PDB file of C-alpha atoms in Angstrom:
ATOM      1  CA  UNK S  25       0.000   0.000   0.000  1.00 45.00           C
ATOM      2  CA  UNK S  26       1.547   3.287  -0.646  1.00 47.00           C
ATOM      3  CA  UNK S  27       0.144   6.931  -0.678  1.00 52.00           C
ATOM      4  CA  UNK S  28       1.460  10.092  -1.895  1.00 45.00           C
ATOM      5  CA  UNK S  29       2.034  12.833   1.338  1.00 44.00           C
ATOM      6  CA  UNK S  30       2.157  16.263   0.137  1.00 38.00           C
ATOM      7  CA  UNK S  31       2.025  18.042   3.399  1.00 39.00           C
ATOM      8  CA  UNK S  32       3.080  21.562   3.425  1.00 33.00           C
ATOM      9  CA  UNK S  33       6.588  22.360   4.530  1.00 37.00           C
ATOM     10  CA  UNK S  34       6.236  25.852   6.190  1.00 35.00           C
ATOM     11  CA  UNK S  35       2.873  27.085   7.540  1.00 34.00           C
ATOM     12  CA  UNK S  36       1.743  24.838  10.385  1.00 39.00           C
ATOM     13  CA  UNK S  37      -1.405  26.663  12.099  1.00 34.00           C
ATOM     14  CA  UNK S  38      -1.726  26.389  16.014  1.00 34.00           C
ATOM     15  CA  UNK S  39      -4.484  24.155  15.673  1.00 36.00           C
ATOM     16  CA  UNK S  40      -2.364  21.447  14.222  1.00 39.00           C
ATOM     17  CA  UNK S  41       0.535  22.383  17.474  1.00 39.00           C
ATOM     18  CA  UNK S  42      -2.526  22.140  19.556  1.00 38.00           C
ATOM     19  CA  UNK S  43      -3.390  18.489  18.315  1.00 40.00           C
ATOM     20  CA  UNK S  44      -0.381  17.407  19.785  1.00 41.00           C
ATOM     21  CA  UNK S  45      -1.007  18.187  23.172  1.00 45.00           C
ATOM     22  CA  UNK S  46       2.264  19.270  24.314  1.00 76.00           C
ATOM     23  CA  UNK S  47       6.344  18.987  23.751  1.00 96.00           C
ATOM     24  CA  UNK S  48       8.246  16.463  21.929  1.00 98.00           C
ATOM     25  CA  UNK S  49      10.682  14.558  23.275  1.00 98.00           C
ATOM     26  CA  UNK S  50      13.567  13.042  20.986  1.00 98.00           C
ATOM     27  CA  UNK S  51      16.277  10.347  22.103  1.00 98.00           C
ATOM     28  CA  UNK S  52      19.281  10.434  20.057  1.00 98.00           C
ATOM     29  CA  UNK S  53      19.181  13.593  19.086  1.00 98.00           C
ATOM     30  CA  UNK S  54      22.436  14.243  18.627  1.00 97.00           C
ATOM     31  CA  UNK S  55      22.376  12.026  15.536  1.00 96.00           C
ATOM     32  CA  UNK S  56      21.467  13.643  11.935  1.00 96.00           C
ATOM     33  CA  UNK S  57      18.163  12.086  12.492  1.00 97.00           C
ATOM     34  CA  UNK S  58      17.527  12.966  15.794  1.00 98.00           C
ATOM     35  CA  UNK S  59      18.768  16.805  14.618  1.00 97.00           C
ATOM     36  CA  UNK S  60      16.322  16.307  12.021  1.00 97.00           C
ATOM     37  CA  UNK S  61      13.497  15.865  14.493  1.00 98.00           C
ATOM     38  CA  UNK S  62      14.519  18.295  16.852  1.00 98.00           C
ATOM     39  CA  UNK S  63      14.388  20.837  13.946  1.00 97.00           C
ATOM     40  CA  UNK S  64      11.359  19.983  12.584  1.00 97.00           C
ATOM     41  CA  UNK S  65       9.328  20.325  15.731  1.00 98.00           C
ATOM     42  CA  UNK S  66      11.098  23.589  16.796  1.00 97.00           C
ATOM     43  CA  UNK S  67      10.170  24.715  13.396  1.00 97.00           C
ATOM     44  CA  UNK S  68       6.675  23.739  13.673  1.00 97.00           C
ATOM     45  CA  UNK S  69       6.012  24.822  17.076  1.00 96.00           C
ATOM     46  CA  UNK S  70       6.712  22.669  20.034  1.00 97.00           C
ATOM     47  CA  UNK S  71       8.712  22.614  22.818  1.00 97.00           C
ATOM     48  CA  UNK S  72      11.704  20.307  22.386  1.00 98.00           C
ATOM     49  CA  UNK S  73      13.725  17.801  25.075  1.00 98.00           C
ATOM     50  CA  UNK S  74      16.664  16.579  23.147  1.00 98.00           C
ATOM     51  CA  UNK S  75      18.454  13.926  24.759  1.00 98.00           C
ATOM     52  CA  UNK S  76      21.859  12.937  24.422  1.00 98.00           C
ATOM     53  CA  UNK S  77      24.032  10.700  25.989  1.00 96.00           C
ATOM     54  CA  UNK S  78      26.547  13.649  26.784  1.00 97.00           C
ATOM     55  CA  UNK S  79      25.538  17.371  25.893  1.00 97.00           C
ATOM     56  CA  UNK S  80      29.070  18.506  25.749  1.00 97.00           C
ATOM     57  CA  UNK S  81      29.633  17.204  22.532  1.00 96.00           C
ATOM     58  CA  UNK S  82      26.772  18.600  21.039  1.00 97.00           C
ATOM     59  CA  UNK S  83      26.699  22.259  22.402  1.00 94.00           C
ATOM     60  CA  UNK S  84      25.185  23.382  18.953  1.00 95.00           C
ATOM     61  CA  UNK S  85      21.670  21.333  19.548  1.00 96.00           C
ATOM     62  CA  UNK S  86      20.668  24.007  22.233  1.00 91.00           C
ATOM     63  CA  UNK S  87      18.352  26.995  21.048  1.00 93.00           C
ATOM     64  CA  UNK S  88      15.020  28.633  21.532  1.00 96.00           C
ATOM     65  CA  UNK S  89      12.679  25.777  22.309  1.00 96.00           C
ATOM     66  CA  UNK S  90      15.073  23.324  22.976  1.00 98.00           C
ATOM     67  CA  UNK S  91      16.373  21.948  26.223  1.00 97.00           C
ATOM     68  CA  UNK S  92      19.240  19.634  25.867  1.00 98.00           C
ATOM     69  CA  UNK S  93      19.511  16.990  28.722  1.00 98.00           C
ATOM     70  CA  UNK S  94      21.591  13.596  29.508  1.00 98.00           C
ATOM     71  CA  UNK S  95      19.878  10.277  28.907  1.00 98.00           C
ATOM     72  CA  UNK S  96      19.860   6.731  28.559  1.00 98.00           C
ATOM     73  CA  UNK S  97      17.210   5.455  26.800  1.00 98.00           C
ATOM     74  CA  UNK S  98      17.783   2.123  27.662  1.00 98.00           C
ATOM     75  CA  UNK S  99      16.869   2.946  31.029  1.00 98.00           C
ATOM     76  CA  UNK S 100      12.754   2.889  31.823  1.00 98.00           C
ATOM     77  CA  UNK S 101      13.783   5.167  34.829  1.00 98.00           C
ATOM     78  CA  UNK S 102      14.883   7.889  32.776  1.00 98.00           C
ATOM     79  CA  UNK S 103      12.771   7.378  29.978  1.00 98.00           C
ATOM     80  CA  UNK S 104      10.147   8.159  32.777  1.00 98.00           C
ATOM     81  CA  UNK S 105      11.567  11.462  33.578  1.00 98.00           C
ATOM     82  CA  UNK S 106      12.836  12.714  30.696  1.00 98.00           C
ATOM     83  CA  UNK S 107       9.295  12.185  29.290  1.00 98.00           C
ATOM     84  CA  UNK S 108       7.256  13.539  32.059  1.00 98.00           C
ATOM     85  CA  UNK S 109       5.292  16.566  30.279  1.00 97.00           C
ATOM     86  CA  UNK S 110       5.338  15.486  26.697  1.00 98.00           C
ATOM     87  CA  UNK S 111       3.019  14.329  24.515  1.00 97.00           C
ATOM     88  CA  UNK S 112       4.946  12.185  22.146  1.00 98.00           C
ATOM     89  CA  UNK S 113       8.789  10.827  22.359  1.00 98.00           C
ATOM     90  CA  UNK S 114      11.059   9.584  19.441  1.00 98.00           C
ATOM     91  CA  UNK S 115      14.015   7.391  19.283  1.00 98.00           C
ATOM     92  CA  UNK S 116      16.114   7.718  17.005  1.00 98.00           C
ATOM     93  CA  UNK S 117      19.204   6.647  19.225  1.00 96.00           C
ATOM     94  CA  UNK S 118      21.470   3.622  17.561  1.00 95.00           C
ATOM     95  CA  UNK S 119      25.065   2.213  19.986  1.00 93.00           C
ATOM     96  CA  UNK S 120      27.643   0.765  17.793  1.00 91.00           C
ATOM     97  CA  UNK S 121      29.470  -0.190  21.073  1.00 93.00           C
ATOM     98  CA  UNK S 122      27.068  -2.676  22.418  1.00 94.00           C
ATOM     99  CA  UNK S 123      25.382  -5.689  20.492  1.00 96.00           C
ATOM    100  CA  UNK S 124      22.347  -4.112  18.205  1.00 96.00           C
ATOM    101  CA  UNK S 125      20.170  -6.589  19.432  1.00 97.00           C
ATOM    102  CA  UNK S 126      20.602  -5.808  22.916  1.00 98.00           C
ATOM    103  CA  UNK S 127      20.497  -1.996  22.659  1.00 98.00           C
ATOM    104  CA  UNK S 128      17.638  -2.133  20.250  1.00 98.00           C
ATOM    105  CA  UNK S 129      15.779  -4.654  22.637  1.00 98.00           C
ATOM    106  CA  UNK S 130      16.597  -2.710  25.782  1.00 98.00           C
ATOM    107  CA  UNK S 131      15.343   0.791  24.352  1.00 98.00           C
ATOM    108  CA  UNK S 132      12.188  -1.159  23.090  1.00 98.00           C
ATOM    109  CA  UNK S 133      11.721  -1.848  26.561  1.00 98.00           C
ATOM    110  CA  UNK S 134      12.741   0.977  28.523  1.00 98.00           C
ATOM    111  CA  UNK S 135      10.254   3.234  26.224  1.00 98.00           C
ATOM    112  CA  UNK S 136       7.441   0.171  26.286  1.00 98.00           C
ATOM    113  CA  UNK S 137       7.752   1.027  30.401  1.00 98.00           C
ATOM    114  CA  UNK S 138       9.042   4.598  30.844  1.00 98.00           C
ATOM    115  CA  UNK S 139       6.623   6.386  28.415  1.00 98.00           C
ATOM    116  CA  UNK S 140       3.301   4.698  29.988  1.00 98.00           C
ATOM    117  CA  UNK S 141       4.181   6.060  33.411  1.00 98.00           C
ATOM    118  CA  UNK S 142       5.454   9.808  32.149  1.00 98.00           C
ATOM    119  CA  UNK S 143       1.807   9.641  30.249  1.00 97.00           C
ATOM    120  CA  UNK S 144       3.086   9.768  26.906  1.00 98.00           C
ATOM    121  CA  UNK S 145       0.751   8.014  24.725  1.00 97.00           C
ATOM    122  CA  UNK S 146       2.742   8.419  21.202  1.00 98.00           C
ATOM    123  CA  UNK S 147       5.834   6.913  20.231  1.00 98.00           C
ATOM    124  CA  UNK S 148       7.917   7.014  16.682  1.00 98.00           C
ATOM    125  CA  UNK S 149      11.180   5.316  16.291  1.00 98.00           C
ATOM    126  CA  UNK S 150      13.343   4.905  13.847  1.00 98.00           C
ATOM    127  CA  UNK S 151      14.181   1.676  11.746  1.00 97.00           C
ATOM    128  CA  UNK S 152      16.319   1.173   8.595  1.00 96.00           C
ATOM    129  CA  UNK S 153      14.915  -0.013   5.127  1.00 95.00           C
ATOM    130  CA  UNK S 154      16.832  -3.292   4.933  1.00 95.00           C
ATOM    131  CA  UNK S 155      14.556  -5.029   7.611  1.00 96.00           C
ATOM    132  CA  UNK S 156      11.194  -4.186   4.709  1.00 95.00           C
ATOM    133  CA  UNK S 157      10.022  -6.906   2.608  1.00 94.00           C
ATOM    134  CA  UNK S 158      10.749  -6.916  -0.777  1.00 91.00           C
ATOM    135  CA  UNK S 159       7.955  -9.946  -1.216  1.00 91.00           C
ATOM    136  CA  UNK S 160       5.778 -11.459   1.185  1.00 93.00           C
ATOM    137  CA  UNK S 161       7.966 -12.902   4.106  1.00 92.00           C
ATOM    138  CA  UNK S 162      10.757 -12.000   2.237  1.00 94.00           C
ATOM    139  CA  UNK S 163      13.284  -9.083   3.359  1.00 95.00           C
ATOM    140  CA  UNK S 164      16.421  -6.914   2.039  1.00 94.00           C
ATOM    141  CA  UNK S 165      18.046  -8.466   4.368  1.00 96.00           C
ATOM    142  CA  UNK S 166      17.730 -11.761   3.726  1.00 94.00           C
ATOM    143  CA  UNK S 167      19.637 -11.847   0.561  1.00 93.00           C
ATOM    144  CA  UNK S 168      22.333 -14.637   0.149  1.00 93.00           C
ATOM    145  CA  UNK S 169      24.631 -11.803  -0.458  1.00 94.00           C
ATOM    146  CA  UNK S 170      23.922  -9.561   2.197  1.00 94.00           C
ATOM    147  CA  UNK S 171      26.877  -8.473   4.214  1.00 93.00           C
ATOM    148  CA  UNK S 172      26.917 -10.717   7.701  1.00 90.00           C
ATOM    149  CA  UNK S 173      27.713  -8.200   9.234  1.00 88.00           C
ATOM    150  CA  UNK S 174      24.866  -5.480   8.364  1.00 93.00           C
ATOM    151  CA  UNK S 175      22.861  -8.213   8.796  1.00 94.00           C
ATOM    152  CA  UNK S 176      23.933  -8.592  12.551  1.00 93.00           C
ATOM    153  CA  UNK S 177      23.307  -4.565  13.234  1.00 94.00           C
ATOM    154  CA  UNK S 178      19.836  -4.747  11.224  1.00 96.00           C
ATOM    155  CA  UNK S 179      18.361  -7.849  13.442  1.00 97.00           C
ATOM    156  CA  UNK S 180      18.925  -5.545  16.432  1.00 97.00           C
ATOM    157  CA  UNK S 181      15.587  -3.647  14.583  1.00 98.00           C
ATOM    158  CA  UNK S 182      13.803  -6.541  13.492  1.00 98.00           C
ATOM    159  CA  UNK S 183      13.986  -7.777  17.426  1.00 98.00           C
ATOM    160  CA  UNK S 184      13.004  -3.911  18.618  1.00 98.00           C
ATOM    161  CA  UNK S 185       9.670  -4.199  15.960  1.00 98.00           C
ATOM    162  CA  UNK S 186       9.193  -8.180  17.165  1.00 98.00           C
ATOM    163  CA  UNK S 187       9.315  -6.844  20.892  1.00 98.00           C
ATOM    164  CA  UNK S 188       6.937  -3.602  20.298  1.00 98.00           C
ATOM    165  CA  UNK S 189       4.189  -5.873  18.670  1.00 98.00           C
ATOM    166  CA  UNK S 190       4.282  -8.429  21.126  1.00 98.00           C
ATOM    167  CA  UNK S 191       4.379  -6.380  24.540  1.00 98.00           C
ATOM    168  CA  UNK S 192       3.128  -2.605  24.123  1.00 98.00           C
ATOM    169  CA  UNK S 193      -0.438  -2.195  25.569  1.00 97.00           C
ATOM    170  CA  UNK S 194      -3.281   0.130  24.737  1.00 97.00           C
ATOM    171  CA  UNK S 195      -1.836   3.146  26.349  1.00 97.00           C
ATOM    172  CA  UNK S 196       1.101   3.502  23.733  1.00 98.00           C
ATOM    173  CA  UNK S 197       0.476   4.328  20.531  1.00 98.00           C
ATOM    174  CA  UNK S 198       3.698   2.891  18.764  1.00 98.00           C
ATOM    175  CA  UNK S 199       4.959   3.439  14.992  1.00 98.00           C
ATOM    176  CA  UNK S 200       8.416   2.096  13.249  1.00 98.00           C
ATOM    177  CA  UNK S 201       9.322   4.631  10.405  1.00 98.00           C
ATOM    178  CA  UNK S 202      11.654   3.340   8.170  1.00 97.00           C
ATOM    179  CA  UNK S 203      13.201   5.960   5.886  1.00 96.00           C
ATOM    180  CA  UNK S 204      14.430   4.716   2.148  1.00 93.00           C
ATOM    181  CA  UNK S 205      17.475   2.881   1.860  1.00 91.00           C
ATOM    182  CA  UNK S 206      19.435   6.127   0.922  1.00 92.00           C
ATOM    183  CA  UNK S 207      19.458   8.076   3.856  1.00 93.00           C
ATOM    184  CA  UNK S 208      21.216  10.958   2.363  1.00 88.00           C
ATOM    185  CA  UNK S 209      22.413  14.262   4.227  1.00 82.00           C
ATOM    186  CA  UNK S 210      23.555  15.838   1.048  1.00 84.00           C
ATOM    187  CA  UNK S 211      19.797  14.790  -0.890  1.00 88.00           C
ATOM    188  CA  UNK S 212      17.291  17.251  -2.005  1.00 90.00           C
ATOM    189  CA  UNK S 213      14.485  18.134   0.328  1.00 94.00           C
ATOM    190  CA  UNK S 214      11.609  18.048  -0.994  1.00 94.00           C
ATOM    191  CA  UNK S 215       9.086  18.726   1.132  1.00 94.00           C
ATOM    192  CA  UNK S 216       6.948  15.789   0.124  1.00 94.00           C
ATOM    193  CA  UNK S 217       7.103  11.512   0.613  1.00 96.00           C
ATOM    194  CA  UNK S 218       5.768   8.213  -0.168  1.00 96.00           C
ATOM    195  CA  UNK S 219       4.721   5.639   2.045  1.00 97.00           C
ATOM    196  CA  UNK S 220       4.720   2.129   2.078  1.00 96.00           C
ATOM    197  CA  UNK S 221       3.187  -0.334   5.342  1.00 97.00           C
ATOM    198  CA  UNK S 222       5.980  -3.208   5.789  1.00 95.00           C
ATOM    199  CA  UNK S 223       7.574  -3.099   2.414  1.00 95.00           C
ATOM    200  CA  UNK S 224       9.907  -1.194   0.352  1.00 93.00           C
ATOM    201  CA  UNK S 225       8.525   1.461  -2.200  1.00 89.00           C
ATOM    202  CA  UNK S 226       9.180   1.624  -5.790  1.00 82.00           C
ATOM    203  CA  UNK S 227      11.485   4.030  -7.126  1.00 71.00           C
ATOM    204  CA  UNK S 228      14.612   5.213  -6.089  1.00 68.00           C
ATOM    205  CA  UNK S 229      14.320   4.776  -2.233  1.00 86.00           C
ATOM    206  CA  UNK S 230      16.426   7.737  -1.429  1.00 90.00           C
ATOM    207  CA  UNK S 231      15.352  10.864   1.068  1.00 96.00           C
ATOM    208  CA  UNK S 232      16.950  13.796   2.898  1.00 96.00           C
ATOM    209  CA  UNK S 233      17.089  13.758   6.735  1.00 97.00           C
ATOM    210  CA  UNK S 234      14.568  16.754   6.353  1.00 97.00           C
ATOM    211  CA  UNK S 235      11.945  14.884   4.413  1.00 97.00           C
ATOM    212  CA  UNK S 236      11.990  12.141   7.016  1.00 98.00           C
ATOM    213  CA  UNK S 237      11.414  14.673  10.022  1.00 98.00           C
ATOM    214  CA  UNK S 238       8.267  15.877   8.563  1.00 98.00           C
ATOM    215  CA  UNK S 239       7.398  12.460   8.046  1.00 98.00           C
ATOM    216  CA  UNK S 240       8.049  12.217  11.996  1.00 98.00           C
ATOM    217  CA  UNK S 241       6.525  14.930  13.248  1.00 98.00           C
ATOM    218  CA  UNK S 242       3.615  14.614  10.757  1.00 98.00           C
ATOM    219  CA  UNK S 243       2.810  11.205  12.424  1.00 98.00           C
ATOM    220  CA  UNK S 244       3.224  13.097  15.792  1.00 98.00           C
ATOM    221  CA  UNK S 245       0.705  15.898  14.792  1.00 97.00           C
ATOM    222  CA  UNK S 246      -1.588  14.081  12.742  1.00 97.00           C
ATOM    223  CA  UNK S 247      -1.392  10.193  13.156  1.00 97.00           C
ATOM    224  CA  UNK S 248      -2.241   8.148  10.587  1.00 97.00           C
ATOM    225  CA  UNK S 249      -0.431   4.612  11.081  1.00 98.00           C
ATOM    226  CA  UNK S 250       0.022   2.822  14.228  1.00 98.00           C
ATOM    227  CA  UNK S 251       2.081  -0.481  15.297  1.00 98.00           C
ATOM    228  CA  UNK S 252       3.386  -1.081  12.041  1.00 98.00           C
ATOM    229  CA  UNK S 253       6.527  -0.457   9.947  1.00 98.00           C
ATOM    230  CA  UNK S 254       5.956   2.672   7.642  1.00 98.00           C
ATOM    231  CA  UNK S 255       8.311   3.002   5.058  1.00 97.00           C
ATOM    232  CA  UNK S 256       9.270   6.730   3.749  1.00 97.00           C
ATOM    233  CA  UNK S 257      10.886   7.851   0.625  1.00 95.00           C
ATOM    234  CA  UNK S 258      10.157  10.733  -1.962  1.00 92.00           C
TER     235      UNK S 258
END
């Protein structure tokens, strides 16, 4: 299934701000995605937490509408606190220092827990276009020739989606977005995307960091998918 999203890019009226019920809080947000995010809702409105897992390195994030903080989001106690306020979170937080599987897993968790008790009811995180299906039951990924070793790092996201379906309740309103397989910095924003639920989209598969935050904070604002994986590309 895919649709065409045309949202507009610049005016977003303080009824749409208002749907969201408060601030936006981002984990990983030092990353370009997180960034991304951040920037987007700042742009659009909201009040920002950006967490990080050490502000000093990022003393740039900081600005009107942003407060930067320390995290962990692998910890549901901090999760809880951080969140406390907000009206949707998203993770877009990746460790290349610990096993994918087990960071991936233990964020699932900590946000499955955390969020619930801070009252946040929406949650968007961010997954990678290799773990889509290319044919029913049948993923990028799972190519004979697929590098073991991206393999490895993209089961970490498979077992974060596995874990979301099977254990988040009614109070958390979960969503995987999974941006094209070109996740491209230096690619032209558009302004616009695609969608696909659970499978790659025809086409190029390519988008700018930019394109996927509206794609975020449109979800955020106006929700329109829940507990599946939405793939985004222009």
């Amino acid at each position: 299934m895919t649709d065409r999203n045309t949202r507009a890019t610049g005016a977003h009226s303080s009824e749409r701000r208002g749907e969201s019920g408060g601030g936006v809080v981002v984990f990983g947000a030092g990353g370009r995605v997180g960034r991304a995010a951040v920037a987007e809702a700042v742009a659009r409105g909201h009040r920002v937490t950006a967490v990080v897992r050490d502000p000093a390195k990022h003393p740039d994030l900081g600005g009107p509408g942003v407060t930067v903080v320390r995290g962990d989001a692998t910890d549901p106690v901090a999760v809880a606190e951080l969140a406390a306020g907000h009206a949707a979170a998203v993770h877009a937080g990746a460790r290349l220092d610990v096993p994918s599987e087990e960071y991936f897993t233990a964020a699932a968790r900590a946000m499955l827990t955390g969020l619930p008790a801070a009252g946040v009811r929406r949650l968007l995180v961010v997954g990678i276009a290799v773990t889509l299906e290319t044919a029913p039951g049948v993923r990028l990924m799972d190519a004979p020739d697929f590098p073991a070793e991206w393999r490895a790092f993209a089961q970490g996201h498979v077992a974060e989606f596995e874990l979301l379906s099977a254990e988040a309740g009614p109070e958390l309103d979960w969503l995987m977005v999974v941006p094209g397989l070109d996740l491209n910095a230096e690619a032209p924003v558009t302004g616009g995307y695609r969608t696909a639920v659970g499978t790659v989209l025809d086409g190029p598969g390519h988008i700018a960091h930019a394109d996927l935050a509206r794609a975020l904070l449109d979800e955020i604002e106006r929700p329109r998918h829940s507990r599946v994986q939405l793939a985004v590309s222009v």
